[in-house]
Amino acid sequence: MSGPLSSSSAAGAFSRRSLLLGTLAGAAALATGCTGDPVEDADAVTPAQVDQLAAQVQVQETLVTAYDSALSAAPELATTAAGLADQARAQLDRLRAAAPGAGASSNAPPAPGTPAAPVTDGPPDAAGAREWLRSRVTAAADAHAAACPAFTGGRAALLGSVSAGLRGQAGQLA
Amino acid sequence: MPDAPSTAPSPTAAEDAALQSALAAAHTAVWGYAVVGAALPLEQREPVAAARQAHRDLRDRLAVLLTSRGVEPVGAEGGYALPFPVLSAVDAAVLAVTLEDGTSSAWTWVLDQATETGTRELGVAELGAAELRAVGWRTAAGRTPVTSPFPGLPD
């Protein structure tokens, strides 16, 4: 046989990942106000997108809080959910890095059409904590997926990737 | 004097190139899942058939999309070389993970390059579907963690 299954794909992935890293590094530079580079300009965000990115940070913050609440209510969930919570926090860090001006907590309203994850409720009880948490993970995945098409470049890739990662998490909590 | 033919690239040229990569990944997955299925007992092949059909459907959809834009869709390779020998059910699951991770990489690239909103909607849906399949195969392969926080992106 010819046409290696992995070698050409791997080379392509390396190239793609490098570009994505470069784009996201550009996002971090934007967050510090360092604009003017042509690459950054190509992936610049509009004021409306800044608000929407901040809203997605808020969605993810809500999800991280939901993991903490669920694990407090049902410590036995830790076997399944502690690692997922760590991944949700890593996603939050990356979203914050890509969101110009996003602080530790955003007050931006959800963008139109973006399903907002509930903020104020908690798991009903230990028995229902798993299903409650799964519904929150799914809501966050839906919110990021809905927001993704409004962006371009590395931010669209990041939101799509985070949404996909949360779909996988929801499957583990089913 | 007639105008010279425009040499300006198509506004969707970068997106089309990324879609071609996604199509190539779909061709690879359709081929690869045949190997995955052959290494598994009959009673474990249902998810293989479902995954292979999903990649077939996606392949056909991408070919139609590219053709509608006047772009010749890439074809399947004449053959593919396995990245490792597939001699057991675990090997088969690891190969399936490789196929789905490659699919995820291709679709994150589409999201990065896409200029059309509809393409990004397709991309985010396919990326989620690939990760759901990958989670199942990582479980079957005994990998931990079975989930990925950033499918298709570097760790």
mmCIF file of C-alpha atoms in Angstrom:
data_model
loop_
_atom_site.group_PDB
_atom_site.id
_atom_site.type_symbol
_atom_site.label_atom_id
_atom_site.label_comp_id
_atom_site.label_asym_id
_atom_site.label_seq_id
_atom_site.Cartn_x
_atom_site.Cartn_y
_atom_site.Cartn_z
ATOM 1 C CA MET A 1 0.000 0.000 0.000
ATOM 2 C CA SER A 2 0.990 3.587 -0.424
ATOM 3 C CA GLY A 3 -0.359 6.860 0.892
ATOM 4 C CA PRO A 4 0.624 6.751 4.527
ATOM 5 C CA LEU A 5 -2.351 7.014 6.830
ATOM 6 C CA SER A 6 -0.513 9.040 9.395
ATOM 7 C CA SER A 7 2.582 10.715 8.029
ATOM 8 C CA SER A 8 1.009 13.231 5.670
ATOM 9 C CA SER A 9 -1.879 13.812 8.065
ATOM 10 C CA ALA A 10 0.519 14.381 10.928
ATOM 11 C CA ALA A 11 2.525 16.878 8.907
ATOM 12 C CA GLY A 12 -0.643 18.702 8.033
ATOM 13 C CA ALA A 13 -1.795 18.679 11.614
ATOM 14 C CA PHE A 14 1.529 20.112 12.745
ATOM 15 C CA SER A 15 1.225 22.896 10.265
ATOM 16 C CA ARG A 16 -2.367 23.575 11.182
ATOM 17 C CA ARG A 17 -1.666 23.505 14.901
ATOM 18 C CA SER A 18 1.191 25.918 14.500
ATOM 19 C CA LEU A 19 -1.076 28.306 12.688
ATOM 20 C CA LEU A 20 -3.763 27.953 15.298
ATOM 21 C CA LEU A 21 -1.275 28.606 18.055
ATOM 22 C CA GLY A 22 -0.107 31.670 16.204
ATOM 23 C CA THR A 23 -3.647 32.909 15.874
ATOM 24 C CA LEU A 24 -4.410 32.379 19.524
ATOM 25 C CA ALA A 25 -1.159 34.041 20.477
ATOM 26 C CA GLY A 26 -2.439 36.964 18.433
ATOM 27 C CA ALA A 27 -5.588 36.932 20.536
ATOM 28 C CA ALA A 28 -3.497 37.147 23.691
ATOM 29 C CA ALA A 29 -1.616 40.104 22.241
ATOM 30 C CA LEU A 30 -4.913 41.797 21.494
ATOM 31 C CA ALA A 31 -5.898 41.335 25.105
ATOM 32 C CA THR A 32 -2.896 43.400 26.135
ATOM 33 C CA GLY A 33 -3.680 46.098 23.602
ATOM 34 C CA CYS A 34 -0.797 45.208 21.305
ATOM 35 C CA THR A 35 -2.465 45.651 17.931
ATOM 36 C CA GLY A 36 -1.203 46.641 14.554
ATOM 37 C CA ASP A 37 0.356 43.407 13.361
ATOM 38 C CA PRO A 38 -1.177 42.257 10.064
ATOM 39 C CA VAL A 39 -1.821 38.766 11.423
ATOM 40 C CA GLU A 40 -3.675 40.176 14.407
ATOM 41 C CA ASP A 41 -5.647 42.548 12.191
ATOM 42 C CA ALA A 42 -6.766 39.601 10.090
ATOM 43 C CA ASP A 43 -8.238 37.951 13.176
ATOM 44 C CA ALA A 44 -9.415 41.094 14.916
ATOM 45 C CA VAL A 45 -12.711 41.117 16.753
ATOM 46 C CA THR A 46 -15.476 43.682 16.551
ATOM 47 C CA PRO A 47 -16.809 45.353 19.701
ATOM 48 C CA ALA A 48 -19.886 43.131 19.477
ATOM 49 C CA GLN A 49 -17.678 40.062 19.286
ATOM 50 C CA VAL A 50 -15.723 41.237 22.319
ATOM 51 C CA ASP A 51 -18.994 41.229 24.258
ATOM 52 C CA GLN A 52 -19.945 37.847 22.879
ATOM 53 C CA LEU A 53 -16.574 36.345 23.749
ATOM 54 C CA ALA A 54 -16.959 37.703 27.262
ATOM 55 C CA ALA A 55 -20.376 36.038 27.375
ATOM 56 C CA GLN A 56 -18.785 32.705 26.455
ATOM 57 C CA VAL A 57 -16.239 33.170 29.224
ATOM 58 C CA GLN A 58 -19.169 33.708 31.557
ATOM 59 C CA VAL A 59 -20.849 30.526 30.295
ATOM 60 C CA GLN A 60 -17.692 28.588 31.072
ATOM 61 C CA GLU A 61 -17.305 30.221 34.496
ATOM 62 C CA THR A 62 -20.846 29.108 35.271
ATOM 63 C CA LEU A 63 -19.982 25.578 34.227
ATOM 64 C CA VAL A 64 -16.883 25.479 36.426
ATOM 65 C CA THR A 65 -19.035 26.630 39.338
ATOM 66 C CA ALA A 66 -21.565 23.921 38.493
ATOM 67 C CA TYR A 67 -18.848 21.259 38.696
ATOM 68 C CA ASP A 68 -17.845 22.563 42.131
ATOM 69 C CA SER A 69 -21.469 22.526 43.315
ATOM 70 C CA ALA A 70 -22.112 19.027 42.019
ATOM 71 C CA LEU A 71 -18.951 17.639 43.569
ATOM 72 C CA SER A 72 -19.841 19.238 46.899
ATOM 73 C CA ALA A 73 -23.354 17.796 46.812
ATOM 74 C CA ALA A 74 -22.240 14.354 45.657
ATOM 75 C CA PRO A 75 -18.598 13.622 46.549
ATOM 76 C CA GLU A 76 -18.955 10.164 45.015
ATOM 77 C CA LEU A 77 -19.092 11.916 41.636
ATOM 78 C CA ALA A 78 -15.400 12.725 42.003
ATOM 79 C CA THR A 79 -14.353 9.463 40.381
ATOM 80 C CA THR A 80 -16.033 10.486 37.158
ATOM 81 C CA ALA A 81 -16.229 14.229 37.344
ATOM 82 C CA ALA A 82 -13.079 15.522 39.017
ATOM 83 C CA GLY A 83 -11.008 15.100 35.874
ATOM 84 C CA LEU A 84 -13.794 16.601 33.786
ATOM 85 C CA ALA A 85 -13.863 19.606 36.117
ATOM 86 C CA ASP A 86 -10.126 20.080 35.582
ATOM 87 C CA GLN A 87 -10.689 20.036 31.828
ATOM 88 C CA ALA A 88 -13.486 22.596 32.163
ATOM 89 C CA ARG A 89 -11.122 24.865 34.087
ATOM 90 C CA ALA A 90 -8.452 24.467 31.385
ATOM 91 C CA GLN A 91 -11.062 25.459 28.813
ATOM 92 C CA LEU A 92 -11.948 28.510 30.868
ATOM 93 C CA ASP A 93 -8.309 29.576 31.008
ATOM 94 C CA ARG A 94 -7.990 29.301 27.247
ATOM 95 C CA LEU A 95 -11.224 31.181 26.601
ATOM 96 C CA ARG A 96 -10.087 33.977 28.894
ATOM 97 C CA ALA A 97 -6.782 34.170 27.020
ATOM 98 C CA ALA A 98 -8.651 34.508 23.727
ATOM 99 C CA ALA A 99 -11.143 37.092 25.000
ATOM 100 C CA PRO A 100 -9.769 40.617 24.821
ATOM 101 C CA GLY A 101 -10.257 42.359 28.124
ATOM 102 C CA ALA A 102 -11.940 39.407 29.833
ATOM 103 C CA GLY A 103 -11.224 39.424 33.546
ATOM 104 C CA ALA A 104 -11.745 36.791 36.177
ATOM 105 C CA SER A 105 -15.485 37.303 35.892
ATOM 106 C CA SER A 106 -17.380 38.906 33.063
ATOM 107 C CA ASN A 107 -20.530 40.943 33.435
ATOM 108 C CA ALA A 108 -21.297 40.887 29.730
ATOM 109 C CA PRO A 109 -24.831 39.843 28.848
ATOM 110 C CA PRO A 110 -25.245 36.740 26.708
ATOM 111 C CA ALA A 111 -25.270 37.587 23.029
ATOM 112 C CA PRO A 112 -28.592 37.317 21.221
ATOM 113 C CA GLY A 113 -29.299 33.734 20.265
ATOM 114 C CA THR A 114 -26.825 32.355 22.759
ATOM 115 C CA PRO A 115 -28.467 29.965 25.226
ATOM 116 C CA ALA A 116 -27.348 30.993 28.682
ATOM 117 C CA ALA A 117 -26.428 28.403 31.252
ATOM 118 C CA PRO A 118 -28.381 28.803 34.483
ATOM 119 C CA VAL A 119 -26.333 30.614 37.091
ATOM 120 C CA THR A 120 -28.130 30.538 40.370
ATOM 121 C CA ASP A 121 -29.448 27.032 40.937
ATOM 122 C CA GLY A 122 -27.627 24.046 42.343
ATOM 123 C CA PRO A 123 -27.986 20.299 42.207
ATOM 124 C CA PRO A 124 -31.310 19.176 43.701
ATOM 125 C CA ASP A 125 -29.649 16.486 45.854
ATOM 126 C CA ALA A 126 -26.835 13.977 45.726
ATOM 127 C CA ALA A 127 -28.939 11.515 43.752
ATOM 128 C CA GLY A 128 -29.769 14.062 41.102
ATOM 129 C CA ALA A 129 -26.372 15.743 40.956
ATOM 130 C CA ARG A 130 -25.057 13.729 38.026
ATOM 131 C CA GLU A 131 -28.021 14.456 35.768
ATOM 132 C CA TRP A 132 -28.094 18.090 36.893
ATOM 133 C CA LEU A 133 -24.425 18.432 36.020
ATOM 134 C CA ARG A 134 -24.867 16.698 32.670
ATOM 135 C CA SER A 135 -27.594 19.164 31.738
ATOM 136 C CA ARG A 136 -25.277 22.073 32.612
ATOM 137 C CA VAL A 137 -22.448 20.647 30.521
ATOM 138 C CA THR A 138 -24.805 20.183 27.579
ATOM 139 C CA ALA A 139 -26.108 23.747 27.965
ATOM 140 C CA ALA A 140 -22.558 25.108 27.912
ATOM 141 C CA ALA A 141 -21.679 23.002 24.858
ATOM 142 C CA ASP A 142 -24.792 24.285 23.100
ATOM 143 C CA ALA A 143 -23.937 27.887 23.999
ATOM 144 C CA HIS A 144 -20.383 27.646 22.648
ATOM 145 C CA ALA A 145 -21.594 25.880 19.496
ATOM 146 C CA ALA A 146 -24.190 28.581 18.907
ATOM 147 C CA ALA A 147 -21.592 31.317 19.349
ATOM 148 C CA CYS A 148 -18.883 29.700 17.222
ATOM 149 C CA PRO A 149 -20.206 30.565 13.735
ATOM 150 C CA ALA A 150 -20.234 34.275 14.598
ATOM 151 C CA PHE A 151 -16.454 34.252 14.892
ATOM 152 C CA THR A 152 -13.611 33.690 12.482
ATOM 153 C CA GLY A 153 -10.108 32.328 12.673
ATOM 154 C CA GLY A 154 -8.636 30.945 15.853
ATOM 155 C CA ARG A 155 -11.530 32.047 18.040
ATOM 156 C CA ALA A 156 -14.020 30.080 15.931
ATOM 157 C CA ALA A 157 -11.717 27.070 16.149
ATOM 158 C CA LEU A 158 -11.377 27.449 19.905
ATOM 159 C CA LEU A 159 -15.115 27.793 20.560
ATOM 160 C CA GLY A 160 -15.840 24.819 18.309
ATOM 161 C CA SER A 161 -13.199 22.737 20.017
ATOM 162 C CA VAL A 162 -14.385 23.620 23.520
ATOM 163 C CA SER A 163 -17.959 22.822 22.529
ATOM 164 C CA ALA A 164 -16.878 19.453 21.152
ATOM 165 C CA GLY A 165 -14.901 18.700 24.284
ATOM 166 C CA LEU A 166 -17.978 19.399 26.388
ATOM 167 C CA ARG A 167 -20.077 17.096 24.202
ATOM 168 C CA GLY A 168 -17.652 14.353 25.138
ATOM 169 C CA GLN A 169 -17.950 15.276 28.811
ATOM 170 C CA ALA A 170 -21.743 15.166 28.679
ATOM 171 C CA GLY A 171 -21.516 11.681 27.239
ATOM 172 C CA GLN A 172 -19.444 10.581 30.203
ATOM 173 C CA LEU A 173 -22.040 11.943 32.617
ATOM 174 C CA ALA A 174 -25.003 10.271 30.890
ATOM 175 C CA MET B 1 -10.073 45.465 -25.533
ATOM 176 C CA PRO B 2 -11.592 42.712 -23.372
ATOM 177 C CA ASP B 3 -10.864 42.661 -19.698
ATOM 178 C CA ALA B 4 -8.086 40.300 -18.672
ATOM 179 C CA PRO B 5 -9.284 37.281 -16.710
ATOM 180 C CA SER B 6 -9.288 37.994 -13.011
ATOM 181 C CA THR B 7 -6.393 36.439 -11.153
ATOM 182 C CA ALA B 8 -7.865 37.276 -7.782
ATOM 183 C CA PRO B 9 -8.289 34.188 -5.627
ATOM 184 C CA SER B 10 -11.788 33.038 -4.803
ATOM 185 C CA PRO B 11 -13.061 34.552 -1.557
ATOM 186 C CA THR B 12 -13.547 31.014 -0.305
ATOM 187 C CA ALA B 13 -10.200 29.673 -1.528
ATOM 188 C CA ALA B 14 -8.746 29.139 1.947
ATOM 189 C CA GLU B 15 -12.000 27.654 3.176
ATOM 190 C CA ASP B 16 -12.181 25.341 0.168
ATOM 191 C CA ALA B 17 -8.633 24.149 0.804
ATOM 192 C CA ALA B 18 -9.523 23.379 4.412
ATOM 193 C CA LEU B 19 -12.658 21.548 3.263
ATOM 194 C CA GLN B 20 -10.480 19.497 0.928
ATOM 195 C CA SER B 21 -8.413 18.482 3.965
ATOM 196 C CA ALA B 22 -11.608 17.499 5.768
ATOM 197 C CA LEU B 23 -12.654 15.502 2.715
ATOM 198 C CA ALA B 24 -9.291 13.749 2.633
ATOM 199 C CA ALA B 25 -9.740 12.910 6.326
ATOM 200 C CA ALA B 26 -13.179 11.468 5.531
ATOM 201 C CA HIS B 27 -11.709 9.286 2.770
ATOM 202 C CA THR B 28 -9.062 8.092 5.196
ATOM 203 C CA ALA B 29 -11.636 7.338 7.883
ATOM 204 C CA VAL B 30 -13.859 5.352 5.499
ATOM 205 C CA TRP B 31 -10.854 3.215 4.589
ATOM 206 C CA GLY B 32 -9.536 2.994 8.128
ATOM 207 C CA TYR B 33 -12.801 1.867 9.655
ATOM 208 C CA ALA B 34 -12.788 -1.133 7.345
ATOM 209 C CA VAL B 35 -9.537 -2.148 9.033
ATOM 210 C CA VAL B 36 -11.014 -1.428 12.470
ATOM 211 C CA GLY B 37 -14.018 -3.632 11.726
ATOM 212 C CA ALA B 38 -11.929 -6.479 10.400
ATOM 213 C CA ALA B 39 -9.995 -6.611 13.668
ATOM 214 C CA LEU B 40 -13.099 -6.810 15.846
ATOM 215 C CA PRO B 41 -15.467 -9.719 16.467
ATOM 216 C CA LEU B 42 -18.789 -9.484 14.684
ATOM 217 C CA GLU B 43 -20.715 -8.556 17.829
ATOM 218 C CA GLN B 44 -18.536 -5.472 18.356
ATOM 219 C CA ARG B 45 -18.847 -4.044 14.868
ATOM 220 C CA GLU B 46 -22.029 -1.986 15.215
ATOM 221 C CA PRO B 47 -20.252 1.229 16.251
ATOM 222 C CA VAL B 48 -17.757 0.649 13.454
ATOM 223 C CA ALA B 49 -20.513 0.459 10.858
ATOM 224 C CA ALA B 50 -22.169 3.576 12.269
ATOM 225 C CA ALA B 51 -18.921 5.530 12.270
ATOM 226 C CA ARG B 52 -18.002 4.404 8.773
ATOM 227 C CA GLN B 53 -21.411 5.423 7.481
ATOM 228 C CA ALA B 54 -21.106 8.831 9.170
ATOM 229 C CA HIS B 55 -17.801 9.424 7.407
ATOM 230 C CA ARG B 56 -19.262 8.215 4.095
ATOM 231 C CA ASP B 57 -22.158 10.632 4.437
ATOM 232 C CA LEU B 58 -19.793 13.450 5.289
ATOM 233 C CA ARG B 59 -17.527 12.578 2.372
ATOM 234 C CA ASP B 60 -20.461 12.739 -0.020
ATOM 235 C CA ARG B 61 -21.734 15.994 1.433
ATOM 236 C CA LEU B 62 -18.323 17.632 1.142
ATOM 237 C CA ALA B 63 -17.894 16.443 -2.432
ATOM 238 C CA VAL B 64 -21.227 17.988 -3.389
ATOM 239 C CA LEU B 65 -20.375 21.233 -1.615
ATOM 240 C CA LEU B 66 -16.992 21.575 -3.283
ATOM 241 C CA THR B 67 -18.365 20.667 -6.694
ATOM 242 C CA SER B 68 -21.056 23.317 -6.329
ATOM 243 C CA ARG B 69 -18.251 25.840 -5.925
ATOM 244 C CA GLY B 70 -16.464 24.683 -9.036
ATOM 245 C CA VAL B 71 -13.765 22.910 -7.040
ATOM 246 C CA GLU B 72 -12.732 19.379 -7.976
ATOM 247 C CA PRO B 73 -13.079 17.296 -4.805
ATOM 248 C CA VAL B 74 -10.019 15.324 -3.780
ATOM 249 C CA GLY B 75 -10.349 11.595 -4.284
ATOM 250 C CA ALA B 76 -9.358 8.737 -2.063
ATOM 251 C CA GLU B 77 -5.760 7.574 -2.145
ATOM 252 C CA GLY B 78 -5.062 4.383 -4.032
ATOM 253 C CA GLY B 79 -4.047 2.872 -0.715
ATOM 254 C CA TYR B 80 -3.049 3.807 2.786
ATOM 255 C CA ALA B 81 -0.336 2.550 5.097
ATOM 256 C CA LEU B 82 -1.323 1.752 8.658
ATOM 257 C CA PRO B 83 0.540 3.752 11.309
ATOM 258 C CA PHE B 84 0.961 0.536 13.328
ATOM 259 C CA PRO B 85 -0.058 -3.104 12.995
ATOM 260 C CA VAL B 86 -3.678 -3.734 13.907
ATOM 261 C CA LEU B 87 -3.588 -7.150 15.523
ATOM 262 C CA SER B 88 -6.111 -6.904 18.349
ATOM 263 C CA ALA B 89 -9.313 -5.229 19.452
ATOM 264 C CA VAL B 90 -7.274 -2.677 21.384
ATOM 265 C CA ASP B 91 -5.181 -1.906 18.296
ATOM 266 C CA ALA B 92 -8.410 -1.440 16.374
ATOM 267 C CA ALA B 93 -9.740 1.003 18.963
ATOM 268 C CA VAL B 94 -6.474 2.951 18.910
ATOM 269 C CA LEU B 95 -6.684 3.174 15.127
ATOM 270 C CA ALA B 96 -10.237 4.471 15.416
ATOM 271 C CA VAL B 97 -9.036 7.116 17.886
ATOM 272 C CA THR B 98 -6.365 8.112 15.365
ATOM 273 C CA LEU B 99 -8.982 8.428 12.631
ATOM 274 C CA GLU B 100 -11.305 10.555 14.756
ATOM 275 C CA ASP B 101 -8.514 12.741 16.085
ATOM 276 C CA GLY B 102 -7.414 13.356 12.497
ATOM 277 C CA THR B 103 -10.974 14.266 11.635
ATOM 278 C CA SER B 104 -11.117 16.693 14.547
ATOM 279 C CA SER B 105 -7.871 18.351 13.464
ATOM 280 C CA ALA B 106 -9.235 18.778 9.960
ATOM 281 C CA TRP B 107 -12.442 20.385 11.209
ATOM 282 C CA THR B 108 -10.748 22.781 13.617
ATOM 283 C CA TRP B 109 -8.737 23.906 10.605
ATOM 284 C CA VAL B 110 -11.968 24.392 8.668
ATOM 285 C CA LEU B 111 -13.288 26.527 11.517
ATOM 286 C CA ASP B 112 -10.076 28.544 11.477
ATOM 287 C CA GLN B 113 -10.206 29.127 7.732
ATOM 288 C CA ALA B 114 -13.931 29.353 7.021
ATOM 289 C CA THR B 115 -15.408 32.543 5.647
ATOM 290 C CA GLU B 116 -18.973 31.245 5.339
ATOM 291 C CA THR B 117 -21.159 31.049 8.451
ATOM 292 C CA GLY B 118 -22.795 27.879 7.147
ATOM 293 C CA THR B 119 -19.409 26.213 6.893
ATOM 294 C CA ARG B 120 -18.630 27.050 10.498
ATOM 295 C CA GLU B 121 -22.025 25.625 11.522
ATOM 296 C CA LEU B 122 -21.140 22.421 9.709
ATOM 297 C CA GLY B 123 -17.677 22.447 11.250
ATOM 298 C CA VAL B 124 -18.793 22.775 14.845
ATOM 299 C CA ALA B 125 -21.359 19.999 14.370
ATOM 300 C CA GLU B 126 -18.859 17.612 12.780
ATOM 301 C CA LEU B 127 -16.227 18.396 15.388
ATOM 302 C CA GLY B 128 -18.672 17.479 18.149
ATOM 303 C CA ALA B 129 -19.656 14.261 16.391
ATOM 304 C CA ALA B 130 -16.030 13.237 15.911
ATOM 305 C CA GLU B 131 -15.220 13.842 19.563
ATOM 306 C CA LEU B 132 -18.203 11.780 20.721
ATOM 307 C CA ARG B 133 -16.984 8.871 18.611
ATOM 308 C CA ALA B 134 -13.421 9.401 19.829
ATOM 309 C CA VAL B 135 -14.528 9.215 23.470
ATOM 310 C CA GLY B 136 -16.057 5.809 22.813
ATOM 311 C CA TRP B 137 -12.922 4.527 21.135
ATOM 312 C CA ARG B 138 -10.577 5.937 23.791
ATOM 313 C CA THR B 139 -12.668 4.023 26.336
ATOM 314 C CA ALA B 140 -12.377 0.844 24.292
ATOM 315 C CA ALA B 141 -8.633 1.392 23.947
ATOM 316 C CA GLY B 142 -8.236 1.815 27.710
ATOM 317 C CA ARG B 143 -6.913 5.336 27.367
ATOM 318 C CA THR B 144 -7.240 7.921 30.111
ATOM 319 C CA PRO B 145 -8.578 10.477 30.161
ATOM 320 C CA VAL B 146 -11.210 9.460 27.672
ATOM 321 C CA THR B 147 -12.292 13.038 27.071
ATOM 322 C CA SER B 148 -10.285 15.849 25.529
ATOM 323 C CA PRO B 149 -10.751 19.486 26.545
ATOM 324 C CA PHE B 150 -9.624 20.729 23.129
ATOM 325 C CA PRO B 151 -10.399 18.243 20.354
ATOM 326 C CA GLY B 152 -8.403 19.055 17.257
ATOM 327 C CA LEU B 153 -6.278 21.703 18.979
ATOM 328 C CA PRO B 154 -2.812 21.296 20.453
ATOM 329 C CA ASP B 155 -2.667 20.307 24.118
#
